[in-house]
Every structure is written in C-alpha cells, then in structure tokens.
Tab-separated table of C-alpha atoms in Angstrom:
chain	number	residue	atom	x	y	z
A	10	UNK	CA	0.000	0.000	0.000
A	11	UNK	CA	0.985	3.621	-0.472
A	12	UNK	CA	2.682	5.164	2.539
A	13	UNK	CA	3.431	8.815	3.216
A	14	UNK	CA	5.829	9.943	5.932
A	15	UNK	CA	6.009	13.590	6.989
A	16	UNK	CA	8.849	15.210	8.866
A	17	UNK	CA	10.182	18.646	9.723
A	18	UNK	CA	7.586	19.935	12.138
A	19	UNK	CA	8.463	21.613	15.379
A	20	UNK	CA	8.287	24.772	17.439
A	21	UNK	CA	9.230	28.088	15.888
A	22	UNK	CA	8.768	31.740	16.774
A	23	UNK	CA	6.505	33.979	14.745
A	24	UNK	CA	8.284	35.239	11.661
A	25	UNK	CA	10.462	32.175	11.433
A	26	UNK	CA	10.601	29.379	8.898
A	27	UNK	CA	10.223	25.629	8.719
A	28	UNK	CA	10.505	23.134	5.892
A	29	UNK	CA	8.327	20.058	5.900
A	30	UNK	CA	9.180	16.969	3.896
A	31	UNK	CA	7.052	14.059	2.764
A	32	UNK	CA	8.513	10.840	1.411
A	33	UNK	CA	6.083	8.697	-0.548
A	34	UNK	CA	6.174	5.081	-1.635
A	35	UNK	CA	4.762	6.111	-5.020
A	36	UNK	CA	5.555	8.494	-7.834
A	37	UNK	CA	3.789	10.486	-10.562
A	38	UNK	CA	0.930	11.273	-8.165
A	39	UNK	CA	-0.399	14.682	-7.334
A	40	UNK	CA	0.767	15.482	-3.814
A	41	UNK	CA	-0.048	18.197	-1.365
A	42	UNK	CA	-0.628	19.436	2.131
A	43	UNK	CA	-3.574	19.926	4.442
A	44	UNK	CA	-3.598	21.183	7.997
A	45	UNK	CA	-5.924	20.983	10.946
A	46	UNK	CA	-5.876	23.143	14.046
A	47	UNK	CA	-7.739	22.206	17.247
A	48	UNK	CA	-11.436	22.917	16.901
A	49	UNK	CA	-11.167	23.774	13.219
A	50	UNK	CA	-11.940	22.000	9.973
A	51	UNK	CA	-9.256	20.408	7.896
A	52	UNK	CA	-7.895	23.048	5.541
A	53	UNK	CA	-6.217	22.833	2.159
A	54	UNK	CA	-2.737	24.353	2.140
A	55	UNK	CA	-0.959	23.538	-1.119
A	56	UNK	CA	-0.661	20.941	-3.859
A	57	UNK	CA	1.734	20.107	-6.658
A	58	UNK	CA	1.393	17.944	-9.750
A	59	UNK	CA	4.113	15.688	-11.176
A	60	UNK	CA	4.743	18.467	-13.708
A	61	UNK	CA	5.314	20.861	-10.765
A	62	UNK	CA	2.215	22.966	-11.315
A	63	UNK	CA	1.208	24.351	-7.931
A	64	UNK	CA	-1.826	25.665	-6.112
A	65	UNK	CA	-2.007	27.456	-2.769
A	66	UNK	CA	-4.628	28.475	-0.284
A	67	UNK	CA	-5.102	32.227	-0.095
A	68	UNK	CA	-4.091	32.173	3.560
A	69	UNK	CA	-0.572	30.971	2.749
A	70	UNK	CA	0.013	32.395	-0.722
A	71	UNK	CA	3.214	34.392	-0.849
A	72	UNK	CA	4.546	32.801	2.333
A	73	UNK	CA	4.585	29.060	1.631
A	74	UNK	CA	6.205	27.268	-1.291
A	75	UNK	CA	5.743	23.636	-2.236
A	76	UNK	CA	8.153	21.738	-4.450
A	77	UNK	CA	8.965	18.162	-5.340
A	78	UNK	CA	11.829	15.901	-6.244
A	79	UNK	CA	10.334	13.157	-8.368
A	80	UNK	CA	13.530	11.115	-8.341
A	81	UNK	CA	13.304	10.920	-4.544
A	82	UNK	CA	9.498	10.674	-4.371
A	83	UNK	CA	9.612	13.607	-1.991
A	84	UNK	CA	7.579	16.792	-1.676
A	85	UNK	CA	8.484	19.820	0.396
A	86	UNK	CA	6.614	22.651	2.013
A	87	UNK	CA	8.768	25.661	2.816
A	88	UNK	CA	6.937	27.872	5.275
A	89	UNK	CA	8.215	31.417	5.689
A	90	UNK	CA	6.913	34.303	7.783
A	91	UNK	CA	5.087	31.910	10.060
A	92	UNK	CA	2.216	33.178	12.172
A	93	UNK	CA	0.602	31.733	15.303
A	94	UNK	CA	-2.467	31.012	13.153
A	95	UNK	CA	-0.342	28.558	11.173
A	96	UNK	CA	-0.190	26.296	14.226
A	97	UNK	CA	-1.710	22.961	13.233
A	98	UNK	CA	-1.035	19.357	12.408
A	99	UNK	CA	0.141	19.256	8.811
A	100	UNK	CA	-0.714	16.249	6.662
A	101	UNK	CA	0.884	15.101	3.454
A	102	UNK	CA	-1.597	13.799	0.879
A	103	UNK	CA	-1.438	12.024	-2.474
A	104	UNK	CA	-3.792	10.843	-5.188
A	105	UNK	CA	-3.181	8.659	-8.247
A	106	UNK	CA	-5.393	10.784	-10.504
A	107	UNK	CA	-2.613	13.397	-10.700
A	108	UNK	CA	-5.000	16.344	-10.641
A	109	UNK	CA	-5.714	19.242	-8.302
A	110	UNK	CA	-8.430	19.345	-5.691
A	111	UNK	CA	-8.927	21.415	-2.539
A	112	UNK	CA	-11.324	18.877	-1.062
A	113	UNK	CA	-9.796	16.506	1.481
A	114	UNK	CA	-12.091	13.624	0.521
A	115	UNK	CA	-10.648	13.618	-2.988
A	116	UNK	CA	-7.224	12.409	-1.854
A	117	UNK	CA	-6.826	8.689	-1.374
A	118	UNK	CA	-3.690	8.645	0.750
A	119	UNK	CA	-2.741	10.507	3.897
A	120	UNK	CA	0.285	10.631	6.129
A	121	UNK	CA	0.186	10.556	9.919
A	122	UNK	CA	0.797	14.280	10.259
A	123	UNK	CA	3.483	16.437	11.805
A	124	UNK	CA	2.894	19.125	14.415
A	125	UNK	CA	3.825	22.718	13.649
A	126	UNK	CA	3.616	25.164	16.544
A	127	UNK	CA	4.264	28.871	16.067
A	128	UNK	CA	4.738	30.914	19.210
A	129	UNK	CA	4.046	34.612	19.540
C-alpha cells in the first residue's frame, strides 16, 4: 500500500521558517498538504502535480512554497513568515489521478501528520 511519511515539524517563533518533507512510496501522483488546528476543519494548504504545477490556499500564498523531487518521491513545504495562526497538524496527501483538488475527501492517501507550533 501507499505510505506517506512527513517530517520537519516543530516549534518556531513567529516570523520564522520551517521546511516540511514528505517521502512517498509512489511516484507520478499529485501530492499536497492539508492542515488541521484544534477545533477547526481540515484546511487545504498547497498541492503540486508531477509536472510541478502548484496551487495554494489564499491564507498561505506568498509565504509558503511547495516543491517536489520526483527522483526521490519527496515533496516539500517551505513555510516562511510563520504566524501563530499557522499552528496545526500538517498532513501530506497524495492521489493517483494526478490532478488538483482542494477537497480533502478527494485524496486517497494521507500521512500521519506532523505538528507545527508557532509561538508569539
């Protein structure tokens, strides 16, 4: 079965940066990121196709950048100018249809999540 493993979360001060990584046991899938804060709905963050076309949520546009290394089956989420509102569990996602969607139910595969905490 497809497995996704996230890493890179942690505690950072507001204005700082973190880079998340996700290693997948598949390739040529669309991959992306969702996040979920306590008491809130799961939220789309970013996605990237095998051709490296990208899409971002308005809340992170201009601050976050997603990229991928297809040879390593790895996607990255570089998070700059972090805010306390970015605090959440971040999930790596993938889907074999290799197309964009902002709906969480569309993605077939999910990682376990990695905690990102931004202090004020």
